[in-house]
XYZ file of C-alpha atoms in Angstrom:
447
model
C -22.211 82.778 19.894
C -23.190 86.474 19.926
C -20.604 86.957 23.075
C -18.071 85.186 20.882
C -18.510 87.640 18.042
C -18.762 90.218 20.428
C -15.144 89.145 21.827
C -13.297 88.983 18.685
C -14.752 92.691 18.076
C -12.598 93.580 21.710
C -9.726 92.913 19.591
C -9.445 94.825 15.831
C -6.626 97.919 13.952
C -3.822 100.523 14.199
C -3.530 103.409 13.056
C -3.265 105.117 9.848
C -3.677 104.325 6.718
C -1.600 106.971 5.300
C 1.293 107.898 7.102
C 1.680 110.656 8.870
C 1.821 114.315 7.398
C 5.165 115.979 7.273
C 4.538 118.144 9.925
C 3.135 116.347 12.425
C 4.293 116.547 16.080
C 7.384 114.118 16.360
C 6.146 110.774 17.323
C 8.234 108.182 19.337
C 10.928 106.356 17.000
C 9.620 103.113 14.701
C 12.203 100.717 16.332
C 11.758 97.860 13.370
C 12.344 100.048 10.021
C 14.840 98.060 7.807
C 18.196 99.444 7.432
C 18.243 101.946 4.681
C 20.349 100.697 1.245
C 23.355 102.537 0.958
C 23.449 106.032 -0.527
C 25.268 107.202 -3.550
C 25.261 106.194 -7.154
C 22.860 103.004 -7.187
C 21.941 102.962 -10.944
C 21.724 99.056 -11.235
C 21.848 97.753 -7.516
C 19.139 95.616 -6.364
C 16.979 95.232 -4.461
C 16.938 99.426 -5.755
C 16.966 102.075 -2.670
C 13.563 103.172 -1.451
C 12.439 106.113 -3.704
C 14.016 109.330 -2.136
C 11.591 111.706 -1.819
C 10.936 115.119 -1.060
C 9.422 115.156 2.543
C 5.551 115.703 1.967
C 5.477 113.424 -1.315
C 7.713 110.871 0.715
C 4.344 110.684 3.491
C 1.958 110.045 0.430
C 3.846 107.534 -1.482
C 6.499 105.395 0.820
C 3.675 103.139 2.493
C 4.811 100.112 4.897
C 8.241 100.765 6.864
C 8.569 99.891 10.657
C 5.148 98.553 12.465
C 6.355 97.781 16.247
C 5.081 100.915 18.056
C 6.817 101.795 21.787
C 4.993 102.453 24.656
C 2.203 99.405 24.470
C 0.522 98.024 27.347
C 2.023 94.443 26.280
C 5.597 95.788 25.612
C 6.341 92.676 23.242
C 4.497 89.568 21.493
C 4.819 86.701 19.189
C 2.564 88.097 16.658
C 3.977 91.805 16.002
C 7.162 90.248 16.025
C 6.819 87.466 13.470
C 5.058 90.209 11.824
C 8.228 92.595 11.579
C 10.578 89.991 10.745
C 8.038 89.179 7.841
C 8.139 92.603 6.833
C 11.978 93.253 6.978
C 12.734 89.982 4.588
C 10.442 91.694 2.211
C 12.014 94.956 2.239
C 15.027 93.095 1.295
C 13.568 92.637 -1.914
C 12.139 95.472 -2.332
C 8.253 94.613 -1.353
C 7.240 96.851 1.262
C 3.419 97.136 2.897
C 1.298 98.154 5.780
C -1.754 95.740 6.541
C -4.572 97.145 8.051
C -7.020 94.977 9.834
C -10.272 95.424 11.939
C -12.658 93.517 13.563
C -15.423 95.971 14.776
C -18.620 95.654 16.831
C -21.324 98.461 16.077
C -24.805 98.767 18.656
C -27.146 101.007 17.434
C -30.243 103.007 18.262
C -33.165 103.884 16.593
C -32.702 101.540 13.883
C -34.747 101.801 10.768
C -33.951 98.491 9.479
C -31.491 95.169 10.835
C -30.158 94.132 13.966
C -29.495 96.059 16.683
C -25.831 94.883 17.217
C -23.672 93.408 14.226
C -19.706 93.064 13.585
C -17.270 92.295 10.535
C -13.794 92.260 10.066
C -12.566 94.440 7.012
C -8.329 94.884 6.130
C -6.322 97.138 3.909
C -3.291 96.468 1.992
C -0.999 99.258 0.702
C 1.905 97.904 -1.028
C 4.636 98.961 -3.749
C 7.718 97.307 -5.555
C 10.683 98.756 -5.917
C 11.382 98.310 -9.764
C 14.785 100.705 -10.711
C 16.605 103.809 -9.708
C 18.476 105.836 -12.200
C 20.414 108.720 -11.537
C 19.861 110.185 -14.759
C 17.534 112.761 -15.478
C 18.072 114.425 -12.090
C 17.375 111.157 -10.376
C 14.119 108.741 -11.165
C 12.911 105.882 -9.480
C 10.105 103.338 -10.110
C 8.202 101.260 -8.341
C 4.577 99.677 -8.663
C 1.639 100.777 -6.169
C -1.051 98.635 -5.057
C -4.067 98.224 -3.113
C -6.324 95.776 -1.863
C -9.322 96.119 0.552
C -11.790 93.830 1.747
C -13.534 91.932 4.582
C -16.705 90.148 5.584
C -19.525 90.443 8.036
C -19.334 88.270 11.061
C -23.090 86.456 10.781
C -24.500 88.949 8.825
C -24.864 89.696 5.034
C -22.561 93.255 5.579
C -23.814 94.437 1.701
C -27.166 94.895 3.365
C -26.439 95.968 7.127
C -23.669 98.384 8.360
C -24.070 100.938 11.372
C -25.332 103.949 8.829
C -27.457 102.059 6.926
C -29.445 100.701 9.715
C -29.845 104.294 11.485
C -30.343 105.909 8.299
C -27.893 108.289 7.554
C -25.791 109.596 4.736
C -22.326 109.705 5.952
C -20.956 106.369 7.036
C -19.782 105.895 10.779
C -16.979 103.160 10.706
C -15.604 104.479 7.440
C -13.903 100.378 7.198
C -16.968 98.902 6.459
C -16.622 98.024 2.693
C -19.004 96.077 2.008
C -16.864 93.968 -0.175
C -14.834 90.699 -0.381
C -12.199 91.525 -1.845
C -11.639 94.497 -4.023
C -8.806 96.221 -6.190
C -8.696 99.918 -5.242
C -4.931 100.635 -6.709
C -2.558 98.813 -9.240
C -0.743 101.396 -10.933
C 2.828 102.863 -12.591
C 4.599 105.218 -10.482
C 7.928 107.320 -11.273
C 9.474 110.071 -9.391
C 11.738 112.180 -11.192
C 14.004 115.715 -10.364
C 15.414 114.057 -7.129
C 11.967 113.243 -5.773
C 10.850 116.621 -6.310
C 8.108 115.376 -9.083
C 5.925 111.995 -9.179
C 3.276 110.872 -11.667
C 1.348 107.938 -11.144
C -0.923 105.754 -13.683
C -3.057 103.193 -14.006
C -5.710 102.320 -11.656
C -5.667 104.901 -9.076
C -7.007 105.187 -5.333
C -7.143 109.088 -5.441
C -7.553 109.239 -1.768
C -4.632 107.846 -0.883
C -2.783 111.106 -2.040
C -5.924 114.035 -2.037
C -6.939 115.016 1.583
C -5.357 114.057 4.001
C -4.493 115.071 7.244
C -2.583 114.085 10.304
C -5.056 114.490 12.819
C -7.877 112.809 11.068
C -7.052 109.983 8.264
C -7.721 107.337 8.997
C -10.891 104.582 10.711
C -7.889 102.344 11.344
C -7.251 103.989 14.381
C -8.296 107.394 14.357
C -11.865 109.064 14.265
C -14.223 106.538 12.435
C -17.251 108.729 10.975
C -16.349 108.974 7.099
C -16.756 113.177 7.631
C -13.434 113.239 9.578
C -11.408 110.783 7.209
C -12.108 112.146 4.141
C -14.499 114.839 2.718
C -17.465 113.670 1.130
C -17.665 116.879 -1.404
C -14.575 115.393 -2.727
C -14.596 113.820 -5.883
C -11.876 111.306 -5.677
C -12.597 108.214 -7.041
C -10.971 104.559 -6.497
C -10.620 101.620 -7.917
C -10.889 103.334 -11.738
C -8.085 104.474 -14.371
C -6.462 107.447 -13.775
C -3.319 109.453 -13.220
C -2.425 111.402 -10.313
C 0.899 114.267 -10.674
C 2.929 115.166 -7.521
C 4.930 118.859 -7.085
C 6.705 120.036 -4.663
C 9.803 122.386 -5.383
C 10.037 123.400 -2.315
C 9.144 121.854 1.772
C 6.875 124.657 2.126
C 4.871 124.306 -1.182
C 3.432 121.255 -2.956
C 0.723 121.007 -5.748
C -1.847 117.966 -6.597
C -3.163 116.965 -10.018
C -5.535 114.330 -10.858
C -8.046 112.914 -12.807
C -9.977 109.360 -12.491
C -13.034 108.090 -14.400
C -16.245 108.344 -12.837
C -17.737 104.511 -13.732
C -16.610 102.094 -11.378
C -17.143 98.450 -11.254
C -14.990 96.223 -9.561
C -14.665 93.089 -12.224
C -13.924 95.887 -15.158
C -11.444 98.204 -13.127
C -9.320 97.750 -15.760
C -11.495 99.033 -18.427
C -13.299 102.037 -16.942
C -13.918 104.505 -19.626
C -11.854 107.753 -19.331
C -13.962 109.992 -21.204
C -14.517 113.488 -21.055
C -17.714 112.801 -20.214
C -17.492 110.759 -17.420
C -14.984 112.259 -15.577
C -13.950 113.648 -12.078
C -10.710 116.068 -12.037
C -9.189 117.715 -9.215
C -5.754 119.824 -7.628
C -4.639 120.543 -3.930
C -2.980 123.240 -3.630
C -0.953 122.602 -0.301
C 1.341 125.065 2.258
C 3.573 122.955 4.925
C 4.337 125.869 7.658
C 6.876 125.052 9.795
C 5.602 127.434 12.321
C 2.063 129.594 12.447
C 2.513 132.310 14.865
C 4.388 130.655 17.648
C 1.860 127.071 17.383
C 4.023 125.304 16.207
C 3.545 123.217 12.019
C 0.632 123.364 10.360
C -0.722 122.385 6.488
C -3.276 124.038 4.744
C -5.120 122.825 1.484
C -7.040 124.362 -1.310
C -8.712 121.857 -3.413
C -10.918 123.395 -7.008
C -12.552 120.049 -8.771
C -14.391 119.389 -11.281
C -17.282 116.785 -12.766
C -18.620 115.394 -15.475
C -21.739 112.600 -15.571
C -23.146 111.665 -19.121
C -21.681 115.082 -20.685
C -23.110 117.052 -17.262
C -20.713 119.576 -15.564
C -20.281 120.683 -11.861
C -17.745 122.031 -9.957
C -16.987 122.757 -6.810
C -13.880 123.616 -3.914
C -12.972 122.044 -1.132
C -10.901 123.222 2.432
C -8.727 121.104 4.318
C -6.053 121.948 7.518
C -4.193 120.480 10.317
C -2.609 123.175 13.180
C -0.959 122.340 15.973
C -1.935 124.249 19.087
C 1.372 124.697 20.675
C 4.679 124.407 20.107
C 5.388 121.157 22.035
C 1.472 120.293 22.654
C -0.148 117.206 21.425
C -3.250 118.619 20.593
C -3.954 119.701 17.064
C -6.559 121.034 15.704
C -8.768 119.994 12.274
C -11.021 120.879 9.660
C -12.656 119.867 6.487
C -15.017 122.163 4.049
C -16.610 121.292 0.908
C -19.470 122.759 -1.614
C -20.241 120.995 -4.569
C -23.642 120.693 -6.821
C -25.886 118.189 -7.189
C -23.540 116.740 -10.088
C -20.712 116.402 -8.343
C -22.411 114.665 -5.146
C -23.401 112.300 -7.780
C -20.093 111.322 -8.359
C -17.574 107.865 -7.868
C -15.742 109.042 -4.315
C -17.978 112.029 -3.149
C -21.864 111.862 -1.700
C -22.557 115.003 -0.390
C -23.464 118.971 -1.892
C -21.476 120.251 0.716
C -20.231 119.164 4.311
C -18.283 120.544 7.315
C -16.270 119.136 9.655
C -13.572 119.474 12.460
C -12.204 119.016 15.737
C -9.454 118.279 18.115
C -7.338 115.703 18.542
C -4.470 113.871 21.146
C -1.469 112.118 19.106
C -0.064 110.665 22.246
C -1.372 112.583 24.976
C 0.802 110.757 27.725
C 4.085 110.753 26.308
C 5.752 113.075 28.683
C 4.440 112.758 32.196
C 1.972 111.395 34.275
C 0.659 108.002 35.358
C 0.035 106.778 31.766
C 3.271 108.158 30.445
C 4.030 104.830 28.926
C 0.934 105.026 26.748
C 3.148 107.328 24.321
C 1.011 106.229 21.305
C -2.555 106.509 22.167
C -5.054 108.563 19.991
C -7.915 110.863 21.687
C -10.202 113.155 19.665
C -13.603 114.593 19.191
C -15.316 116.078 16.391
C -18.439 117.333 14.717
C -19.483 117.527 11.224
C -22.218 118.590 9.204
C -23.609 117.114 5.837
C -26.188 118.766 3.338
C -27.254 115.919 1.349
C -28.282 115.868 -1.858
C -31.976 115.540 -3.424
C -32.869 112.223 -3.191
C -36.983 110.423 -3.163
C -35.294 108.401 -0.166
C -34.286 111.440 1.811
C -36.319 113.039 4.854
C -33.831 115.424 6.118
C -31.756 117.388 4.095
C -29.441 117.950 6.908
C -27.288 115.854 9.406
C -25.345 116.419 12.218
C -23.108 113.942 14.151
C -20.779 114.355 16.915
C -17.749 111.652 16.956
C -15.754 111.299 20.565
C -13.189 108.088 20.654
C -9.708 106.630 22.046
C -7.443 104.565 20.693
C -5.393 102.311 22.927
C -2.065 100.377 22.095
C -2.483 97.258 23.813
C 0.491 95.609 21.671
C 2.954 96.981 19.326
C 0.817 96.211 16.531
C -2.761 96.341 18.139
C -5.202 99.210 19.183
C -8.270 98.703 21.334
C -10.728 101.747 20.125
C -13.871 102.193 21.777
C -16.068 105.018 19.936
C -19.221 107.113 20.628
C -21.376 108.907 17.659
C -24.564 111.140 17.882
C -26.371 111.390 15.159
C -28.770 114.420 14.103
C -31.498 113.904 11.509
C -30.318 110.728 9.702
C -30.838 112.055 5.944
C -32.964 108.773 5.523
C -34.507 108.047 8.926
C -37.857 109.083 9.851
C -36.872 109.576 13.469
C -34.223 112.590 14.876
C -31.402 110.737 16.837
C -29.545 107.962 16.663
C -26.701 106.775 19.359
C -23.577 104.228 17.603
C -21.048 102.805 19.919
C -18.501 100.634 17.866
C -15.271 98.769 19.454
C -12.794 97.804 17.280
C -9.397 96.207 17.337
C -7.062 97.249 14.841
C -4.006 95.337 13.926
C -1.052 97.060 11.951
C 1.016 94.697 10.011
């Protein structure tokens, strides 16, 4: 039974969660996106036009599109196909998605509780409805966002065991482990307005599916799976609770980031988490998309001030967040995180941490020009380090931990990855003992 768990773990997701930043290298053509609606005055039509947005809002907010990606060892199968033509009906009326599935197998050492080799199988559902499109009041469209996440351990009870639990540490290493059934992270109101140039969003908000991201390092779906090089864990950006989220950008090189979300999360009563000013986590990114940096071709760098309150107490803190390419027609890119916080705002729904570092290098299809594997034209190679001060804590030994990430992702199919992944730990903030060794294989599907 344990080699048949074992096997289904060979075969789990694709890649990114959030699509991919504006400048990003160009990546080989989607060849299944659904024909675009026609352009021009479309007050009325339906289904209405995809939202028209300007280009770094458009990456944050137009989830779903084409899923069949070239260059796979298996060129074509029955699955990803039924799977596009699934997803092109819908997009005829307007319902467009990505669907994120895993099923992952973690071994561990130096274990300070549970079993020395577990799996589960966790998804992630971005979706939005198209609702109107105006073109009054400089052009305004409307659609509804939403999203679901879930899974379940496969012969384990996965609220108790997951790879950083059982070693100990602080800063999860398959950042799709949810530890949930079924959960709502996102179910909100969102308008554009001023040609695309301006969105607000309402309702229950997933703030990290618009606050810090980066091309190189997004998503465990595909890319580096320690929870360091998906998102920062300084970061106060809560899910799954009310809030809004604003959207600027008046011009490609420029774009600014306002939210707020309450702090109290529980997943029955999304719906009625208090926004108080006294439970409250509020934060900006203050973003510049550069088309060129010195001759290295597009990079984006972030600024992102936030602040915290808990039962009426304050903290604040800043975070640091870029992507560079290193070349003008390289595939490697290189990454970083920063973040320092207080005590307060570690404490916080979406963060964990008083202040973390990360970064690294990564491969967005490293053999799409030449060479034997030159078909492989969507594989994903990186390696990283990070470093986490955690915060005080009775259950905490070491105050500081370390963990190197090095992993590949493999298309096997156009809608399947194969992702092997190796993580050294330093000083699990928990663990009694100094080092800990994780290999996890996944298999991603991208629906």
């Amino acid at each position: 039974m344990g080699l048949v768990v074992v096997g289904a773990a060979v075969f789990a997701i694709v890649a990114h969660a959030v699509p991919p930043i504006t400048n990003e290298p160009a990546s080989p053509p989607i060849t299944d996106e659904p024909a675009s609606p026609p352009t021009g005055t479309t007050t009325g039509a339906w289904p209405p036009p995809r939202p028209r947005l300007a280009p770094y809002l458009s990456t944050l907010n137009l989830w779903g599109g084409g899923i069949l990606q070239p260059g796979a060892l298996v060129a074509s199968d029955p699955l990803s196909s039924t799977a596009a033509s699934i997803k092109s009906e819908l997009a005829r009326v307007g319902i467009n998605y990505a669907l994120y599935q895993s099923f992952q197998m973690a071994a561990m050492s130096d274990r300070i509780q549970g079993d020395a080799v577990i799996s589960a199988y966790s998804f992630e559902m971005l979706g939005s409805l198209s609702l109107f499109h105006l073109d009054a009041l400089g052009g305004t469209d409307a659609w509804i966002a939403a999203e679901f996440d879930g899974g379940q351990g496969l012969g384990i009870d996965w609220t108790t065991q997951s790879p950083d639990t059982n070693i100990g540490a602080m800063t999860a290493t398959d950042y799709v482990w949810w530890a949930d059934d079924i959960f709502i992270s996102q179910l909100s109101w969102a308008q554009s307005f001023l040609d695309g140039r301006l969105v607000v969003i309402a309702g229950v908000v997933d703030q990290t599916n618009y606050f810090d991201t980066n091309a190189y390092a997004n998503s465990g779906f595909g890319q580096l799976q320690n929870r360091a090089f998906v998102e920062s864990q300084v970061l106060p950006d809560p899910a799954g609770t009310l809030g809004f989220n604003i959207q600027w950008q008046p011009v490609d090189c420029f774009y600014l980031l306002v939210g707020a979300s309450a702090n109290r999360y529980d997943g029955s009563e999304a719906f009625n988490s208090d926004l108080s000013p006294r439970d409250l986590s509020a934060l900006a990114e203050i973003g510049f998309v550069v088309p060129d940096v010195a001759g290295l071709g597009p990079g984006t760098y972030r600024i992102q001030p936030f602040v915290v309150s808990i039962d009426g107490d304050m903290g604040g803190g800043v975070g640091f967040n870029f992507q560079q390419q290193l070349g003008a027609k390289s595939p490697l890119g290189l990454f970083g995180r920063f973040g320092i916080g207080t005590e307060t705002t570690a404490a916080s729904n979406g963060a964990g941490a008083v202040a973390q570092a990360s970064g690294g290098l990564a491969l967005l299809s490293p053999f799409a020009d030449k060479g034997p594997f030159s078909a492989a034209n969507n594989d994903y190679a990186a390696i990283a380090f990070k470093w986490t001060r955690a915060p005080s804590s009775p259950f905490n030994i070491h105050d500081d931990e370390f963990a190197l990430e090095a992993t590949y992702a493999m298309q096997l199919t156009p809608t399947a990855v194969l992702q092997p992944d190796l993580q050294l730990v330093w000083d699990p903030a928990s663990s009694p003992r100094d080092f800990a060794v994780v290999f996890q294989l996944s298999i991603n599907l991208r629906w």
